[in-house]
Each structure stands twice: as C-alpha cells, then as structure tokens.
mmCIF file of C-alpha atoms and ligand atoms in Angstrom:
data_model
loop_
_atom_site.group_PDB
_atom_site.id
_atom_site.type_symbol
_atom_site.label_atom_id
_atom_site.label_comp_id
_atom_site.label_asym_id
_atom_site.label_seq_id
_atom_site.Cartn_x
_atom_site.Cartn_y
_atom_site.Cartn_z
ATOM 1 C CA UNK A 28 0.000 0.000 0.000
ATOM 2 C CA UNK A 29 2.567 2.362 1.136
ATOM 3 C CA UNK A 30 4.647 1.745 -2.240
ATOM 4 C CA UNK A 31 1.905 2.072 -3.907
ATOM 5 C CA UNK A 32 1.167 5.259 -2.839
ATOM 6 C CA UNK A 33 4.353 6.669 -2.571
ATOM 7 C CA UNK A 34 4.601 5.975 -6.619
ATOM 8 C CA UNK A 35 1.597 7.890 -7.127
ATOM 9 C CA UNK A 36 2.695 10.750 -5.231
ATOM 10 C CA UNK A 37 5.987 10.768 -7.118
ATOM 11 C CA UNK A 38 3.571 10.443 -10.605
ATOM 12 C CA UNK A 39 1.851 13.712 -9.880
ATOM 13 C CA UNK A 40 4.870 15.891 -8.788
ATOM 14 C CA UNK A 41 6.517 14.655 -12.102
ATOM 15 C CA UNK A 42 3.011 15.263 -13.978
ATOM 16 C CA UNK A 43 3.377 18.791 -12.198
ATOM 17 C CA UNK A 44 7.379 19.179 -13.252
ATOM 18 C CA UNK A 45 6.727 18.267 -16.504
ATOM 19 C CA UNK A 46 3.665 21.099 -16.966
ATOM 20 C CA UNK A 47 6.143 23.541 -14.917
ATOM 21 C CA UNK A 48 8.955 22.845 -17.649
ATOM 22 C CA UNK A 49 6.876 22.849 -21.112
ATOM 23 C CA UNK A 50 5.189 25.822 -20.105
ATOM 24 C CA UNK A 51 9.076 27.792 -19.313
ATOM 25 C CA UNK A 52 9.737 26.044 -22.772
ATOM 26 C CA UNK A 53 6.975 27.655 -24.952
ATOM 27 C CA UNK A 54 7.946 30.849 -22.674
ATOM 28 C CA UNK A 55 10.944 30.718 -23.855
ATOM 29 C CA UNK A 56 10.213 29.634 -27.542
ATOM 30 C CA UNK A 57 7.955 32.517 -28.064
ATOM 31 C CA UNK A 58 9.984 35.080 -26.238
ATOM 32 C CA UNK A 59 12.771 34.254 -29.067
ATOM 33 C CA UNK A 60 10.628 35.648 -31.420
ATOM 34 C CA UNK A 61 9.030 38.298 -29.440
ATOM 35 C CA UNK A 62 11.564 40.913 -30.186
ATOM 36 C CA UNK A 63 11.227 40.804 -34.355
ATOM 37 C CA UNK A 64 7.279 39.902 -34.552
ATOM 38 C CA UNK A 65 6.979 43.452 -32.155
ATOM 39 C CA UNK A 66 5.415 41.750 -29.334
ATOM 40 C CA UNK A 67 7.510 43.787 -26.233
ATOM 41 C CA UNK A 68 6.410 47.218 -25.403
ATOM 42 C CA UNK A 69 7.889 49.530 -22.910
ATOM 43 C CA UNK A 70 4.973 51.597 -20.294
ATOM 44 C CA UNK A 71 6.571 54.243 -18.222
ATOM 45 C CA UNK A 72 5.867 54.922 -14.031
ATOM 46 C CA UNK A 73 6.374 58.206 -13.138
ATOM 47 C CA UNK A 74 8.488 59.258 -10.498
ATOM 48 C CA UNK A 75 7.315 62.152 -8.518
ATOM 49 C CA UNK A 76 9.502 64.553 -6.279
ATOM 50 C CA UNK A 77 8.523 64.858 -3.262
ATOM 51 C CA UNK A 78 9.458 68.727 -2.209
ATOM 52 C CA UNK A 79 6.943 69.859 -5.007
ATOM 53 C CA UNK A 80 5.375 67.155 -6.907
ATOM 54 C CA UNK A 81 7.014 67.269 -10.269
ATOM 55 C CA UNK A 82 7.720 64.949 -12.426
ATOM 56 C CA UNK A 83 11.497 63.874 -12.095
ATOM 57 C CA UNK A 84 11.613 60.606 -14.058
ATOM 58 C CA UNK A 85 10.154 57.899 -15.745
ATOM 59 C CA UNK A 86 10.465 54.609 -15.255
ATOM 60 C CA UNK A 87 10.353 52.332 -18.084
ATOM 61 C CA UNK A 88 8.773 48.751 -17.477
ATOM 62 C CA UNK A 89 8.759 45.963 -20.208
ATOM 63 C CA UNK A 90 5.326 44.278 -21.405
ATOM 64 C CA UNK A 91 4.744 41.218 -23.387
ATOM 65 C CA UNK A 92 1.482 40.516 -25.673
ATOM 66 C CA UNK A 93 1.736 37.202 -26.696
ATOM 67 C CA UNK A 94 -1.046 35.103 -28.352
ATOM 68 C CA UNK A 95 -3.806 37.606 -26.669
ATOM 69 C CA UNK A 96 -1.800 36.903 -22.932
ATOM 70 C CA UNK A 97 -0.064 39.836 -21.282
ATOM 71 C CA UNK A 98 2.607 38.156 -19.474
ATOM 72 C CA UNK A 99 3.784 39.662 -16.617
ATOM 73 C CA UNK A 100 7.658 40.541 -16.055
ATOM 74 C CA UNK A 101 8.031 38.786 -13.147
ATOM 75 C CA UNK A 102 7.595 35.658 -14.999
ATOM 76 C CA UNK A 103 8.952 36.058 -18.476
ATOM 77 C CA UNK A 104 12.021 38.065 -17.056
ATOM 78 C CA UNK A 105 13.976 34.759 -15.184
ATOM 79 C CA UNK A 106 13.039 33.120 -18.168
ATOM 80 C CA UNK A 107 14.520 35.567 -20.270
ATOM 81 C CA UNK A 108 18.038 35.503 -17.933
ATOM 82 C CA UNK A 109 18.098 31.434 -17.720
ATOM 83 C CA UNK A 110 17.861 31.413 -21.694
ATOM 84 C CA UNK A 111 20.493 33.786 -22.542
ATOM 85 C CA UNK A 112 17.605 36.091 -24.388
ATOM 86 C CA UNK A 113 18.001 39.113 -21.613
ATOM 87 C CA UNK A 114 21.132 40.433 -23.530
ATOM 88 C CA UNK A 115 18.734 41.085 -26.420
ATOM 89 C CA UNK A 116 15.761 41.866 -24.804
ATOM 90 C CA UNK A 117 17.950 44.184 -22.641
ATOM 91 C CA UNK A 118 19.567 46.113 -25.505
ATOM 92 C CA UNK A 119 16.051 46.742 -27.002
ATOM 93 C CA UNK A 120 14.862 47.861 -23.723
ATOM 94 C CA UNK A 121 18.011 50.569 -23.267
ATOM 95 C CA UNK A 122 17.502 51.624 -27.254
ATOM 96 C CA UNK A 123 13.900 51.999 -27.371
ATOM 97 C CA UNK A 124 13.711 53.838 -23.405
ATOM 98 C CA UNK A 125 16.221 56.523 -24.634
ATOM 99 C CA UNK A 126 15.184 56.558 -27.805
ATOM 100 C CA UNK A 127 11.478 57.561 -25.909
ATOM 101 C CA UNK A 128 13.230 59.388 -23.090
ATOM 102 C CA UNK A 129 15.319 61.774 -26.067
ATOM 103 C CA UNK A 130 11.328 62.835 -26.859
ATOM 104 C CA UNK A 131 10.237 64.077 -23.865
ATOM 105 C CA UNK A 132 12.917 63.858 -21.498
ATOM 106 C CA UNK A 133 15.060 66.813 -23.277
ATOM 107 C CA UNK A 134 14.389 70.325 -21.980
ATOM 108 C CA UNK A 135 12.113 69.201 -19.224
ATOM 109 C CA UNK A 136 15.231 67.397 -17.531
ATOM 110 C CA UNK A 137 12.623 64.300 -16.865
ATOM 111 C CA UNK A 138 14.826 61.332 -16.860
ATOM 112 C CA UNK A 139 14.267 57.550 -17.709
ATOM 113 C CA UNK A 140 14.943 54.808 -15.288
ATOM 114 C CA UNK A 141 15.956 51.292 -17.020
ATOM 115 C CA UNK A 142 15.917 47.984 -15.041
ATOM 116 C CA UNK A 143 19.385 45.935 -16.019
ATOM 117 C CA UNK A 144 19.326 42.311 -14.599
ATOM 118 C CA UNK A 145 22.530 40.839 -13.254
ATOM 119 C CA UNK A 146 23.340 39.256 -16.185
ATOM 120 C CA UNK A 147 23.374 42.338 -18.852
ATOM 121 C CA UNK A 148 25.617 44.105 -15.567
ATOM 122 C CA UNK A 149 28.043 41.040 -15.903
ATOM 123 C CA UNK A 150 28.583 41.497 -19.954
ATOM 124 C CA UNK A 151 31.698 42.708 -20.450
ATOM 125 C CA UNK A 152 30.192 44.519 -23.848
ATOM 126 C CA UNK A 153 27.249 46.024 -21.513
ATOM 127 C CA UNK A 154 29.244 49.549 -21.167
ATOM 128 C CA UNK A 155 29.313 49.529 -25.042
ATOM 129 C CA UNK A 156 25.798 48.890 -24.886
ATOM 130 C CA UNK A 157 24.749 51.857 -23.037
ATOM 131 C CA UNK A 158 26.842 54.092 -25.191
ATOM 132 C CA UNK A 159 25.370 53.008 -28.389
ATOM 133 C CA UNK A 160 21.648 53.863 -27.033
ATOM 134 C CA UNK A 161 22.862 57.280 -25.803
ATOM 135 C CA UNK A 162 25.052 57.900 -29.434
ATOM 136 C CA UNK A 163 21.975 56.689 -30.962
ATOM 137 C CA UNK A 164 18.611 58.375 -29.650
ATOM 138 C CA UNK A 165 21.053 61.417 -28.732
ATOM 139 C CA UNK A 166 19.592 61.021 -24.730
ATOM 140 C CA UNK A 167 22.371 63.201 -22.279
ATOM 141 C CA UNK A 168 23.848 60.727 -19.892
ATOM 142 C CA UNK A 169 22.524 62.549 -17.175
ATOM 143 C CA UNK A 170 19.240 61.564 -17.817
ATOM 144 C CA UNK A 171 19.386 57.838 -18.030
ATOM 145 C CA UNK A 172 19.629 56.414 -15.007
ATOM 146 C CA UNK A 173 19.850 52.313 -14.439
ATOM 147 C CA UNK A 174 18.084 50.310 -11.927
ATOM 148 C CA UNK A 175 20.272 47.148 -10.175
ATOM 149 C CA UNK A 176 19.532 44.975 -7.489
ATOM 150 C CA UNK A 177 21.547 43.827 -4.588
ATOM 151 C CA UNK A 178 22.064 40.692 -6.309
ATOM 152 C CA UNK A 179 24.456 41.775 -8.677
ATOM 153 C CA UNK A 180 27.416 42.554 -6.032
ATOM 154 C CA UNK A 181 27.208 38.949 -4.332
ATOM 155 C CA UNK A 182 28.632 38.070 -7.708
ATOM 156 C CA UNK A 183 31.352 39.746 -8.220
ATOM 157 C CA UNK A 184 32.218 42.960 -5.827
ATOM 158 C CA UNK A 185 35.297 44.338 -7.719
ATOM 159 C CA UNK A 186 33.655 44.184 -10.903
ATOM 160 C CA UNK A 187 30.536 45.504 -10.345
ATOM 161 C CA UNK A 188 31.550 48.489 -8.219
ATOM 162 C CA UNK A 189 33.967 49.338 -11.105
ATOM 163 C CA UNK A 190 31.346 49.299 -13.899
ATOM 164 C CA UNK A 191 29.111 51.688 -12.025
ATOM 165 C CA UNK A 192 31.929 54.183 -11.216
ATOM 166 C CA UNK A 193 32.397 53.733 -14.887
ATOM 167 C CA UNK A 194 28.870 54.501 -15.700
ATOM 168 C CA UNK A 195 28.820 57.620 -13.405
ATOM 169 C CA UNK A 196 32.073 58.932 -15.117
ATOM 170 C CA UNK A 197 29.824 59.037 -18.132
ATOM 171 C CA UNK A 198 27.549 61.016 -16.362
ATOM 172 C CA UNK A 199 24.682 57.957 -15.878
ATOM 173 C CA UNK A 200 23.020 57.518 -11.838
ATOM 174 C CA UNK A 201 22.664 54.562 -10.923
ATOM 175 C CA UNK A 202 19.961 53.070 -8.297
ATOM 176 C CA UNK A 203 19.202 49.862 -6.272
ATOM 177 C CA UNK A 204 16.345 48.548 -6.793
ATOM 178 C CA UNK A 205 14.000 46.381 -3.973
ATOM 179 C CA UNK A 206 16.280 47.786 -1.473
ATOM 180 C CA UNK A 207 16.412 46.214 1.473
ATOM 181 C CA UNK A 208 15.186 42.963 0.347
ATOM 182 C CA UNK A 209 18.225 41.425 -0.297
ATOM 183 C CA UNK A 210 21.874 39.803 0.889
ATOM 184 C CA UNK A 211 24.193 42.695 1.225
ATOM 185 C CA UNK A 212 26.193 43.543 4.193
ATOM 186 C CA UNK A 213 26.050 47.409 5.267
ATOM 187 C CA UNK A 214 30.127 47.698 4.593
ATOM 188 C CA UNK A 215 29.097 46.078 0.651
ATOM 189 C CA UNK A 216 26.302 48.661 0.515
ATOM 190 C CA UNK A 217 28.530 51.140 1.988
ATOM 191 C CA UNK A 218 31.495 50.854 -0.615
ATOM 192 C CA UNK A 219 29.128 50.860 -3.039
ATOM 193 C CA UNK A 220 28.163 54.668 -3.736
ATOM 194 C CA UNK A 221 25.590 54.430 -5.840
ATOM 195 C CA UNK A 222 23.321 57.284 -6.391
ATOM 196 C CA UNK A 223 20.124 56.744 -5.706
ATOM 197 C CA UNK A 224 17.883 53.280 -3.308
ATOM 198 C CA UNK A 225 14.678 52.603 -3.824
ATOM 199 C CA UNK A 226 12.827 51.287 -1.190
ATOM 200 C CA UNK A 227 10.784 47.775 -1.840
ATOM 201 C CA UNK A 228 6.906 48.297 -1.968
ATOM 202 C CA UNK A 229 7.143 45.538 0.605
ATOM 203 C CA UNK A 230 8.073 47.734 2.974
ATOM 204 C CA UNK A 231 5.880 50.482 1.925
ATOM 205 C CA UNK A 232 3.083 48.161 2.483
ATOM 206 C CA UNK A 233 4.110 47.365 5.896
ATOM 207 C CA UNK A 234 3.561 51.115 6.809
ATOM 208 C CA UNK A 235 -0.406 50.513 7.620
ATOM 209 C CA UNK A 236 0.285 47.635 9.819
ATOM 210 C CA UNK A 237 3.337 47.816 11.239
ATOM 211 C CA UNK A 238 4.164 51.264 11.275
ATOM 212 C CA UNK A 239 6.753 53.207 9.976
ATOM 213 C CA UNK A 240 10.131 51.087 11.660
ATOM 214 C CA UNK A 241 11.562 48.928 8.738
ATOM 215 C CA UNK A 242 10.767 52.114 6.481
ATOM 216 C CA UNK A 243 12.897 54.495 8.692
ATOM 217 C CA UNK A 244 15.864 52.178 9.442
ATOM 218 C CA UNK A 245 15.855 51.827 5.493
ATOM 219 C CA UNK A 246 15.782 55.753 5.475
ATOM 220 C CA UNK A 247 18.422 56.267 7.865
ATOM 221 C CA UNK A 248 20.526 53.971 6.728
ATOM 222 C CA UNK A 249 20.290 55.395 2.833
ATOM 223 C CA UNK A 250 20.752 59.111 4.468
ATOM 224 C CA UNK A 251 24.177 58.018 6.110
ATOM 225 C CA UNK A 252 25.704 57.003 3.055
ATOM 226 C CA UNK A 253 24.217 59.813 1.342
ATOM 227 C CA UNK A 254 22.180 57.420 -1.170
ATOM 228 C CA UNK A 255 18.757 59.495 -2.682
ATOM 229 C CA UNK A 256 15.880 57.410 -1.418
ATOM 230 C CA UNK A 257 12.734 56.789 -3.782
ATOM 231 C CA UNK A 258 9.987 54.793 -2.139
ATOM 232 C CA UNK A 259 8.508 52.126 -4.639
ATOM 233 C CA UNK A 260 4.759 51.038 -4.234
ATOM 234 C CA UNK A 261 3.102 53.713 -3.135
ATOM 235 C CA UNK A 262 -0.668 53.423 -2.959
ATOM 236 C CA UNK A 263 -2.307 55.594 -0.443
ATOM 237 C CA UNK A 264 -2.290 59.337 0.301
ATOM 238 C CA UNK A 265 -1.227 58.069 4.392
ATOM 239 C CA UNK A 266 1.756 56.451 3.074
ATOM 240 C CA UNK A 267 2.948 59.729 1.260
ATOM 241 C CA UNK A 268 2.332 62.165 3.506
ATOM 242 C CA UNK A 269 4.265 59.321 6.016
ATOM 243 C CA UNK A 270 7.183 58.785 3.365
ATOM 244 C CA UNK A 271 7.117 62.677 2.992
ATOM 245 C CA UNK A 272 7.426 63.447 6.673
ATOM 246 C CA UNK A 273 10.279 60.636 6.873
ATOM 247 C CA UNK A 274 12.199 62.968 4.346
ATOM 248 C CA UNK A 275 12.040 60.800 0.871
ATOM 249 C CA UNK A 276 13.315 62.454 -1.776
ATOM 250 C CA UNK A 277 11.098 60.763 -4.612
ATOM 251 C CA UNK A 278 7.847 58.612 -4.590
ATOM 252 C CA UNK A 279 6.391 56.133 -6.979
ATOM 253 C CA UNK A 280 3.291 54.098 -7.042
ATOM 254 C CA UNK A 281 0.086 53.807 -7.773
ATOM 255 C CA UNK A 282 -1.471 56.906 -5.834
ATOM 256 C CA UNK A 283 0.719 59.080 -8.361
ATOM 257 C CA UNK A 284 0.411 57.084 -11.656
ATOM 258 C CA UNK A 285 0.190 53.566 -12.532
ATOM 259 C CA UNK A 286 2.462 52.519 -15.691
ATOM 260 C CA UNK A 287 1.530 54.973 -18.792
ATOM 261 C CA UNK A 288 1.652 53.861 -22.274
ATOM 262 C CA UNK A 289 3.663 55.859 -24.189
ATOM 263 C CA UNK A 290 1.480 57.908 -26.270
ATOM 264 C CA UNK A 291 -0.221 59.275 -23.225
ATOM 265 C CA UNK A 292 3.004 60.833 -21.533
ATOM 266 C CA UNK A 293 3.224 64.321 -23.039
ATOM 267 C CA UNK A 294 -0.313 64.592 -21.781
ATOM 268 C CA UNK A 295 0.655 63.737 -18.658
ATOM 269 C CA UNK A 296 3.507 65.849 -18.284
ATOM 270 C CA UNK A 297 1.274 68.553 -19.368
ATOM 271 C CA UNK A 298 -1.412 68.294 -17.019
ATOM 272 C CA UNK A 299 -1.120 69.112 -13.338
ATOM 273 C CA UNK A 300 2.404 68.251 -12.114
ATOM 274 C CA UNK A 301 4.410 70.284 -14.605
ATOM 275 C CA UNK A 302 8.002 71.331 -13.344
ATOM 276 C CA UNK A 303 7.496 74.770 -11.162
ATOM 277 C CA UNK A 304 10.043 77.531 -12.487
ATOM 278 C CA UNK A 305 10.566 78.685 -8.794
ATOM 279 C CA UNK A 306 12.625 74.922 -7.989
ATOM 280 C CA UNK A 307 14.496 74.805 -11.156
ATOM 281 C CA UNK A 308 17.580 74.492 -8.950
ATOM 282 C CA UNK A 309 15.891 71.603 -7.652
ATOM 283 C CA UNK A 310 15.936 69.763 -11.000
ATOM 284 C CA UNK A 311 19.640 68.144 -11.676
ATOM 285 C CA UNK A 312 19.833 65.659 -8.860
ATOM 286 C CA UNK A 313 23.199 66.858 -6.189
ATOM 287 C CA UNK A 314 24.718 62.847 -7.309
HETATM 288 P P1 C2E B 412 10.549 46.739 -10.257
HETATM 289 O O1 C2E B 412 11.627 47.317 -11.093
HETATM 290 O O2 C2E B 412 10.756 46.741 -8.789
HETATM 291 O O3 C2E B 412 9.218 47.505 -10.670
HETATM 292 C C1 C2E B 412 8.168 47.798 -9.805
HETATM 293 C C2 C2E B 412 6.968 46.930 -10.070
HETATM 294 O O4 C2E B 412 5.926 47.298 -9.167
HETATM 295 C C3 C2E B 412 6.364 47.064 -11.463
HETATM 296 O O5 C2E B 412 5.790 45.809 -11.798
HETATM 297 C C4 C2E B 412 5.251 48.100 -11.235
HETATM 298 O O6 C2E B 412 4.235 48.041 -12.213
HETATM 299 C C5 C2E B 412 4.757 47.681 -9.880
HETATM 300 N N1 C2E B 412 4.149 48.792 -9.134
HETATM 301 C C6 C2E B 412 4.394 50.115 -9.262
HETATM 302 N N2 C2E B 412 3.670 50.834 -8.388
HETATM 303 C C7 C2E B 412 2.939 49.949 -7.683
HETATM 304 C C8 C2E B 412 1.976 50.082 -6.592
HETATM 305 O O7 C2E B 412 1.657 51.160 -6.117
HETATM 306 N N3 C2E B 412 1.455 48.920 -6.112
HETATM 307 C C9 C2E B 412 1.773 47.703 -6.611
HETATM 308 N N4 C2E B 412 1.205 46.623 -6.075
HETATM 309 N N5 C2E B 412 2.686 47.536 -7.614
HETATM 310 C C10 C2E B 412 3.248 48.652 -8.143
HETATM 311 P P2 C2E B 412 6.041 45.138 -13.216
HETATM 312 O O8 C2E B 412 5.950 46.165 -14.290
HETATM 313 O O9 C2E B 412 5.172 43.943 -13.295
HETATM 314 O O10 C2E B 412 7.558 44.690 -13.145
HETATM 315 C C11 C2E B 412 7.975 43.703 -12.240
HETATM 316 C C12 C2E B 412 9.488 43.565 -12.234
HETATM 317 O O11 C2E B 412 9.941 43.060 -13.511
HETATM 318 C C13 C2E B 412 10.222 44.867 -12.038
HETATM 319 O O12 C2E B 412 10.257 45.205 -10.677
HETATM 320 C C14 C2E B 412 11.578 44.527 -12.597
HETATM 321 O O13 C2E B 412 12.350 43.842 -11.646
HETATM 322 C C15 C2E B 412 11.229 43.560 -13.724
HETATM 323 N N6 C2E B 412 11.290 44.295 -15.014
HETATM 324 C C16 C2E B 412 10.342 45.036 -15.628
HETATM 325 N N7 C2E B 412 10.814 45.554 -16.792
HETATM 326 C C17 C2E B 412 12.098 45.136 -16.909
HETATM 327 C C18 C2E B 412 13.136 45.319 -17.898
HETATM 328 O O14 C2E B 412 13.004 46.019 -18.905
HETATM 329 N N8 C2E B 412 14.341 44.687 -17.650
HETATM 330 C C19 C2E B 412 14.543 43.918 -16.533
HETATM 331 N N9 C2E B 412 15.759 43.334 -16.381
HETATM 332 N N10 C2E B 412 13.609 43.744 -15.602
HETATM 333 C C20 C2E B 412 12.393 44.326 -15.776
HETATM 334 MG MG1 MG B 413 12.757 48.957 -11.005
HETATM 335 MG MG1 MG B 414 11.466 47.428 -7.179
HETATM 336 MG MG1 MG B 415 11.704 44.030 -8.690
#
C-alpha cells in the first residue's frame, strides 16, 4: 500500500514538473521571437519629487502581448536571464527607453529609469551597450539612469563596483532597486556609492500595519551614506504624507500614476504636475 502510494505521489509531482517545464519552454520559444514579430512594449511609471510634486523621471517597465496573454515581467524576465535572451531583450529595452526618453525627457530634464538584470551588468560589452543607445537616440547621460539589485554585487564585488563608477564617469546615476530585500552587508552597501535606493513596496506596504520602523531604518541607513531614497509602491495618500514626513526624496506608485503607455506621456507631463520655475535648482539631482 505504502509503495503504492508513494509511486503515485511521485507520478503527480513529475506530472506537475513536466507542466512547470513545457510551459518555461513555450515561454521561452515565443519570447525568441518576441523581439522581431513586435510583441515587447515599454509603459513608463512616473516618479514624482517629493518637495513639489514634479515629475522627475520615468520609469520604463517591459510588457509582453503574446497570443492575446499579457505576461507579466516577473515571470517572463527569469526566463529571459536562464535562456540567454536578456542580452537582447535588454539592448532593445536601453535603445527603445532613450530613444522615448530623447522625446520628452530633453528640456524638461525628466529622466528615464531602465531595469538591467545581473546578467546584462556582468557582460563585459554592456558599457558599449549603453553608449550606443545614448550615441543613438542622442539622450544626455545625465538623464538615463539604471536600476540594479543587490544581487548583482554577491557576484562579483570588484567588478561591479567598477562598472558603475564607470557609468557615473559618463555622467549615468545609478539606483538599487527592492532595497532592502536582499543579501548585502552594510560595509558592501557602503562601498558601493551608488546614487540613488529605492525602497521595496514591501516595505511600503508594511507602513499601515506595522508602522513606519523597517521604512525608517531603510531611510536612515540610505541618508548616512548619502544614497537618494525613492519609495517604490506607493498606494495611499497616508503612506505619502508618512514617506514625505520621513524625508524621501522621490515617490512612486500607484497613488501618483500607474504605468503609462507611451502615447499618453506628453499629456501627462502637461497636465497638473508640470516642473514649477521657482525649484528649477531643484531639477539636476546633487549625485
Ligand atoms: P521593479 O523594477 O521593482 O518595478 C516595480 C513593479 O511594481 C512594477 O511591476 C510596477 O508596475 C509595480 N508597481 C508600481 N507601483 C505599484 C503600486 O503602487 N502597487 C503595486 N502593487 N505595484 C506597483 P512590473 O511592471 O510587473 O515589473 C515587475 C518587475 O519586472 C520589475 O520590478 C523589474 O524587476 C522587472 N522588469 C520590468 N521591466 C524590466 C526590464 O526592462 N528589464 C529587466 N531586467 N527587468 C524588468
Ligand atoms: Mg525597477
Ligand atoms: Mg522594485
Ligand atoms: Mg523588482
């Protein structure tokens, strides 16, 4: 009895494996061909200063349409980094952003934020990369900036602190993204000197409940090494006024904007939340 039960439990988890891998298969199958039969399209989050509520950047997130099923990032992204495909996908991403950002960007000093897995970071032609979509769509350095995780310095420390002191010598900021959720060590974080954290929504979300403690030892701990602080996820007036009175710089989320599509953004930076004249000092970020 027991054996036989044992094999039937082991027939269903392989049933359930087997569903699990041809599904990541035909992920990956049609995310090989996503790129030329113009499947991906980039929506844009604003990012709203907090001193006066202008617009200070966009954020540019990647969507996938295929066969009438919007896939979410989340789940076509690993795929994409397990398969090899995020150098592509990546490179379109940075061309088409700036490309967009060059538009409406220009002028306003409204930057674009672009989200770089580890594994574009760790390509040794990555820095060539970025170049070629600023040469390209004619976007100033200054206003790309490029979104990492923690992840990326538990591979390689040297490396990766290099290639962003490299990327700010060109003039790009660079950000970590889902702060707080992962690995590093204070001293790694420390050494880092990036420009900018952004706080996870996790922790944003924990606000209502919880209060405000994980939120302002993230804070203080961004403020002492002198790291910007955006706070991701933000869905309710309470939790701005909060993240406002807690001194963050820059606030995204929901309650400003969800993710625009791209013909709708010079609407948006028309209406309402235009750039004030008086705080034009206000508008080049101090790192
Ligand atoms: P992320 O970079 O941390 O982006 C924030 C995610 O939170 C986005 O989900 C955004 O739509 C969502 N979000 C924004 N405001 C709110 C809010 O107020 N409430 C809630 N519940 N969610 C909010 P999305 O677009 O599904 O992207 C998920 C993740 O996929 C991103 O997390 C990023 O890690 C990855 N991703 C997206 N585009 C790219 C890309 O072009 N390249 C790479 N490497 N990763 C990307
Ligand atoms: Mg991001
Ligand atoms: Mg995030
Ligand atoms: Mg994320």
């Amino acid at each position: 009895f027991q054996k036989k039960q044992m094999r039937s439990t082991v027939g269903v988890f392989s049933e359930q494996m087997e569903k699990l891998y041809s599904k990541e298969l035909r992920l990956k199958n049609g995310l090989t061909k996503a790129i030329e039969q113009h499947q991906l399209r980039i929506v844009y989050q604003p990012i709203i200063r907090s001193e006066d509520n202008t617009i200070a950047a966009f954020e540019a997130l990647l969507r996938w349409r295929n066969e009438d099923e919007n896939i979410p990032p989340d789940e076509f992204i690993p795929i994409a980094e397990q398969y090899g495909l995020i150098h592509e996908i990546g490179a379109w991403v940075l061309n088409h952003a700036c490309q967009h950002a060059s538009q409406w960007g220009i002028g306003r000093n409204v930057a674009v934020c672009v989200n770089v897995s580890v594994i574009q970071f760790q390509n040794e032609n990555f820095i060539n990369i970025v170049k070629n979509a600023l040469l390209n769509s004619g976007l100033p350095a200054e206003l790309l900036h490029l979104e990492i995780t923690e992840s990326v310095f538990v591979a390689d420390f040297d490396s990766t602190s290099n290639l962003i002191k490299q990327l700010q010598r060109m003039g790009i900021k660079v950000s970590i993204d889902d702060f707080g959720t992962g690995y590093s060590s204070l001293s790694v974080l420390q050494d880092l000197a990036v420009n900018m954290v952004k706080i996870d929504r996790s922790f944003v979300a924990k606000m209502d409940s919880n209060g405000a403690a994980i939120v302002t030892a993230v804070i203080n701990i961004a403020d002492s090494f002198n790291f910007l602080v955006i706070a991701e996820g933000v869905e309710t007036e309470k939790q701005t006024n909060a993240l406002k009175k807690l001194g963050v710089q820059y606030l995204q989320g929901y309650f400003h904007s969800r993710p625009l599509e791209l013909e709708n953004i010079p609407s948006y930076l028309q209406s309402g939340v235009s750039p004030s004249t008086t705080n034009l000092s206000h508008q080049v970020d101090q790192r």
